[in-house]
Short mmCIF file of C-alpha atoms in Angstrom, two decimals:
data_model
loop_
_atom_site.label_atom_id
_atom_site.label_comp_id
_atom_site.label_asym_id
_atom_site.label_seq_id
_atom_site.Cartn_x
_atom_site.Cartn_y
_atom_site.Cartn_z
CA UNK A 167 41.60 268.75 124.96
CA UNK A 168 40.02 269.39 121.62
CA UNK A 169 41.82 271.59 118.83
CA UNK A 170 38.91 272.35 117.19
CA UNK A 171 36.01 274.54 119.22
CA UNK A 172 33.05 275.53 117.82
CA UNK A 173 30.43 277.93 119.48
CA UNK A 174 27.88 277.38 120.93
CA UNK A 175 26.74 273.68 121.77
CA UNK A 176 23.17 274.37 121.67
CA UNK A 177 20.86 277.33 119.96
CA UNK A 178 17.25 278.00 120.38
CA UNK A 179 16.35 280.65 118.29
CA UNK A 180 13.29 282.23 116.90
CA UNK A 181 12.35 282.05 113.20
CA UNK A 182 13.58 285.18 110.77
CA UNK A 183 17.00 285.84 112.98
CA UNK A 184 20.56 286.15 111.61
CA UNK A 185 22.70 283.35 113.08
CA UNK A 186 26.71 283.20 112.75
CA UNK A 187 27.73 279.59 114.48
CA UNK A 188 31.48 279.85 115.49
CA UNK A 189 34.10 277.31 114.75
CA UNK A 190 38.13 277.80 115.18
CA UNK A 191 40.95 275.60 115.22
CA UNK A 192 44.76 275.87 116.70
CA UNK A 193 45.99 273.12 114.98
CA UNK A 194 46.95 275.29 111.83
CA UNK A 195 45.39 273.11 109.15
CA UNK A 196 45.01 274.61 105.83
CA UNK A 197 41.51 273.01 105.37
CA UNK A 198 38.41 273.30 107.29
CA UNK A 199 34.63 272.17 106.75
CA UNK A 200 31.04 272.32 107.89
CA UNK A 201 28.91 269.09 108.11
CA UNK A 202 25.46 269.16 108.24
CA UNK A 203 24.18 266.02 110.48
CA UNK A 204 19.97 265.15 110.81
CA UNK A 205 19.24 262.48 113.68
CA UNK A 206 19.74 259.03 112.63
CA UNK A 207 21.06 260.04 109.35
CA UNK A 208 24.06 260.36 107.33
CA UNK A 209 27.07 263.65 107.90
CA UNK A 210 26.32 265.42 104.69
CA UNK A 211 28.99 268.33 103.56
CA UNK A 212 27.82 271.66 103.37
CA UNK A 213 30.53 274.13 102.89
CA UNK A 214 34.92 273.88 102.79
CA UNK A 215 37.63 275.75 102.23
CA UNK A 216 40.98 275.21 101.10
CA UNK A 217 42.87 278.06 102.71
CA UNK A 218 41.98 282.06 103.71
CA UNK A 219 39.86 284.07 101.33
CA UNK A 220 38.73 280.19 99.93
CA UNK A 221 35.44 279.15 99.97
CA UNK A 222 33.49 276.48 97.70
CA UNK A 223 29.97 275.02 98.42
CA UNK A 224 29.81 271.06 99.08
CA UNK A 225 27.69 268.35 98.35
CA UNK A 226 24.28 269.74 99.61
CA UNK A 227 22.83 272.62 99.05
CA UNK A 228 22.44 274.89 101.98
CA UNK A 229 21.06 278.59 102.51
CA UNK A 230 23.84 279.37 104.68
CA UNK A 231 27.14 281.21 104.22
CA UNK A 232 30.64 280.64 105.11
CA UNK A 233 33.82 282.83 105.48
CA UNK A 234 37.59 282.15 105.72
CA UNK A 235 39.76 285.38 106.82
CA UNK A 236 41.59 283.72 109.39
CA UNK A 237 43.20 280.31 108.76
CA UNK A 238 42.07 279.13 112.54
CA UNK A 239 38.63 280.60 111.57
CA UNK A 240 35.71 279.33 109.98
CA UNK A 241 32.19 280.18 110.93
CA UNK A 242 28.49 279.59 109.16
CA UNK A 243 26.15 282.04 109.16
CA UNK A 244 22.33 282.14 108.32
CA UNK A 245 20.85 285.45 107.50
CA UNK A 246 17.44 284.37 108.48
CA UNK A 247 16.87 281.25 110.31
CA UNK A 248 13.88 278.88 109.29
CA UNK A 249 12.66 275.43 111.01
CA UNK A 250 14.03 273.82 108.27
CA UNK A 251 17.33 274.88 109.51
CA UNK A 252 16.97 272.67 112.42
CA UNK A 253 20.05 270.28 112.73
CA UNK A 254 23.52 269.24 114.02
CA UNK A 255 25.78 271.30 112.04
CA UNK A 256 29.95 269.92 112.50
CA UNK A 257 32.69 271.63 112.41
CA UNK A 258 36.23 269.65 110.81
CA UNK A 259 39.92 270.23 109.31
CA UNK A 260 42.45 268.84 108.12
CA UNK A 261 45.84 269.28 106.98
CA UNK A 262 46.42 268.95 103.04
CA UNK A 263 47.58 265.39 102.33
CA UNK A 264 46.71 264.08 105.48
CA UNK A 265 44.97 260.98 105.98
CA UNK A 266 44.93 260.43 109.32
CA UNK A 267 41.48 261.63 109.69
CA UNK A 268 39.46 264.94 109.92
CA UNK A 269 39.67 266.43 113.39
CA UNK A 270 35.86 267.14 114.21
CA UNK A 271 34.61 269.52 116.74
CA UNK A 272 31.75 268.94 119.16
CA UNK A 273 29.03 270.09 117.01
CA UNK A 274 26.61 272.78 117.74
CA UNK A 275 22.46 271.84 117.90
CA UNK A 276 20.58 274.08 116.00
CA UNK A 277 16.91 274.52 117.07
CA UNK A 278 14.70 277.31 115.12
CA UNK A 279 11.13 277.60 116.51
CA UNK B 74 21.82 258.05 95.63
CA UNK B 75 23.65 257.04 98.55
CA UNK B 76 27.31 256.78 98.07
CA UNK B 77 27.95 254.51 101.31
CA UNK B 78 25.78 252.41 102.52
CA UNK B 79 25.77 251.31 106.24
CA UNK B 80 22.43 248.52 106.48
CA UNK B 81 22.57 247.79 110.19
CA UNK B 82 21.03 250.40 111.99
CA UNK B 83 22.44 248.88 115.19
CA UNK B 84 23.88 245.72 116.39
CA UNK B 85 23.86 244.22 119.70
CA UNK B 86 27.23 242.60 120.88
CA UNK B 87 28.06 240.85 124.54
CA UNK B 88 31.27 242.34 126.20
CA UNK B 89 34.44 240.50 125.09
CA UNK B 90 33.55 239.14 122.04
CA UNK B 91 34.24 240.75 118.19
CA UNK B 92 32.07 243.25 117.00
CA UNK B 93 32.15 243.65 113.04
CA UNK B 94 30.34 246.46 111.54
CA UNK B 95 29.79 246.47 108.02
CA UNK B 96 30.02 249.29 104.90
CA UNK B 97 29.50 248.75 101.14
CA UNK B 98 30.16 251.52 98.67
CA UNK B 99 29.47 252.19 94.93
CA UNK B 100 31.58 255.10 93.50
CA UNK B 101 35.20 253.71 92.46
CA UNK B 102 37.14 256.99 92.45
CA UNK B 103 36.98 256.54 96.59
CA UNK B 104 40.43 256.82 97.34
CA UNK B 105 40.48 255.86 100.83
CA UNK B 106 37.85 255.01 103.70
CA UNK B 107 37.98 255.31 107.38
CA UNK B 108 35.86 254.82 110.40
CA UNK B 109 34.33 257.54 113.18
CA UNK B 110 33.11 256.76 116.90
CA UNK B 111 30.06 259.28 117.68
CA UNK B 112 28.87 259.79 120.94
CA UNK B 113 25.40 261.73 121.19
CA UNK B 114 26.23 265.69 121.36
CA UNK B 115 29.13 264.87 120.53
CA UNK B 116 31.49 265.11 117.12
CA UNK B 117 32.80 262.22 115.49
CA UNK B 118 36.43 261.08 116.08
CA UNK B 119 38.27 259.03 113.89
CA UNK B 120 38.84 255.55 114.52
CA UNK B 121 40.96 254.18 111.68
CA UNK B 122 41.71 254.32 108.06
CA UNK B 123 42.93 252.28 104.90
CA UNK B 124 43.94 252.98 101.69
CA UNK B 125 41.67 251.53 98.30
CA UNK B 126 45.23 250.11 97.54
CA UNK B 127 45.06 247.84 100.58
CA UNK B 128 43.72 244.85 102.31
CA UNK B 129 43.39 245.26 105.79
CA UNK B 130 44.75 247.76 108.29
CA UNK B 131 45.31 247.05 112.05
CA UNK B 132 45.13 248.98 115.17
CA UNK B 133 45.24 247.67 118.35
CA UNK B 134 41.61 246.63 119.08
CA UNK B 135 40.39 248.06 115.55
CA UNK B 136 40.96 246.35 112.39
CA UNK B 137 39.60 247.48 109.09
CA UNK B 138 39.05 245.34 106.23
CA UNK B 139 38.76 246.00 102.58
CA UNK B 140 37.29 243.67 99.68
CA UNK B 141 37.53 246.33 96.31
CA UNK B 142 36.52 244.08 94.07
CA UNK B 143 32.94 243.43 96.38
CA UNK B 144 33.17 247.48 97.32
CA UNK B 145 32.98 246.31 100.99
CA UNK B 146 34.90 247.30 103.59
CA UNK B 147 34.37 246.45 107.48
CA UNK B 148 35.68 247.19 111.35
CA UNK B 149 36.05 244.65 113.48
CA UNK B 150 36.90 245.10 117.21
CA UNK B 151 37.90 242.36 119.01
CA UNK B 152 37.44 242.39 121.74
CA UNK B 153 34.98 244.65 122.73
CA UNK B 154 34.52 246.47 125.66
CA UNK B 155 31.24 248.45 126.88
CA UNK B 156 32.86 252.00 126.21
CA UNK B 157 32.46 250.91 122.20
CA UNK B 158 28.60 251.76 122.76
CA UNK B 159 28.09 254.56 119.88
CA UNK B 160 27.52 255.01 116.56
CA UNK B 161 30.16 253.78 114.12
CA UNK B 162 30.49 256.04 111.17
CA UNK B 163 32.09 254.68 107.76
CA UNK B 164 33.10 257.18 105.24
CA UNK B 165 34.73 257.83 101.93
CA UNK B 166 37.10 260.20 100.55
CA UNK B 167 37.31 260.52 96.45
CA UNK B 168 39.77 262.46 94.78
CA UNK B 169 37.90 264.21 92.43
CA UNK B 170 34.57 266.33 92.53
CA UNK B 171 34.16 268.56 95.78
CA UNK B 172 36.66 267.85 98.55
CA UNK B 173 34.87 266.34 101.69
CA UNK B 174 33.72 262.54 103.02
CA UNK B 175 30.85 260.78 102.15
CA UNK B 176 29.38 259.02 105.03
CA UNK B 177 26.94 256.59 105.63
CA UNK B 178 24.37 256.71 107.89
CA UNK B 179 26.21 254.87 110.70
CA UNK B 180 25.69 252.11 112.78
CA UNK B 181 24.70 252.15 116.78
CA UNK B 182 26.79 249.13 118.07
CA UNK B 183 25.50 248.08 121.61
CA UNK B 184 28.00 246.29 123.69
CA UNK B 185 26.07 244.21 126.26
CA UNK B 186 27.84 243.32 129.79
#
């Protein structure tokens, strides 16, 4: 069973529309992150977050915008989806000075037409 | 500039013997490395890890070598079975700069029958 669940698998959506992708965990790790994945090419890190109320922008840039009120809750939101917005988009956390691995969810496919 | 470098796009291995799946790296603050299994639609999981103070690291099937002083590391899985088909995942962790893995691009390992 996975801990970590993000919502939903796959979106279709229609270019200018606000998108919030879900992504919770209930294995009460402190830190959480969103991966951004193009086919055939590397996981690159988007956004993380150390804790609640903690947010801090990763490696490459993206448009979109993350939140942390909840320490189970993490979710990405795009105000106004473009076709360059088309991707995987991953979901991890991990406990602080653990390194046993990040725990990943199942991603969610972003389409924008 | 890519961090980690995976050069095999796939590799093609017959059922029962080792598969080895190579990584090289170039920053030197990498702190530790580990490997992820990907299935399509699917997120990563994690496969194994090692430290940069280490040689080698062994898990059942999976063992994970490390040369630092070539900034190599590979997976080997011995002996491989035809549920290994997917993409193979290195990536790096640093300890300084934004908090997060660097991944390479992976590689698809095919396990023949």
């Amino acid at each position: 069973e996975a801990d970590i669940y993000q919502t939903p698998r796959y979106l279709v959506i229609g270019t200018g529309k606000k998108i919030t992708l879900e992504c919770s965990q209930t294995m009460g790790h402190d830190k959480m992150y969103w991966y951004q994945q193009d086919p055939g090419m590397e996981l690159h890190l988007i956004h993380y977050s150390y804790g609640v109320n903690s947010t801090e922008k990763g490696d490459l840039s993206s448009e979109s915008t993350v939140s942390r009120i909840r320490t189970e809750h993490f979710p990405l939101t795009l105000e106004s989806a473009r076709p360059s917005h088309t991707s995987q988009y991953l979901c991890a956390s991990r406990k602080s000075g653990s390194r046993d691995g990040y725990t990943f969810g199942s991603g969610t496919r972003l389409t924008v037409v | 500039d890519q961090q980690v470098k995976q050069n095999s796009p796939s590799l093609s291995v017959q059922e029962g013997r080792i598969s080895i799946l190579n990584c090289d790296y170039t920053n030197s603050m990498f702190d530790y490395f580990l490997w992820y299994k990907k299935y399509p639609a699917e997120g990563p999981t994690f496969l194994i890890s090692i430290s940069s103070i280490k040689d080698k690291n062994e898990d059942g099937r999976f063992t994970v070598f490390l040369n630092k002083s070539a900034k190599h590391l590979s997976l080997h899985i011995v002996p491989s079975q035809p549920g290994d088909s997917a993409v193979y995942f290195c990536a790096a962790h640093s300890g300084g700069g934004a908090d997060g893995l660097t991944f390479g691009k992976g590689t698809h390992l095919i396990i023949q029958p």
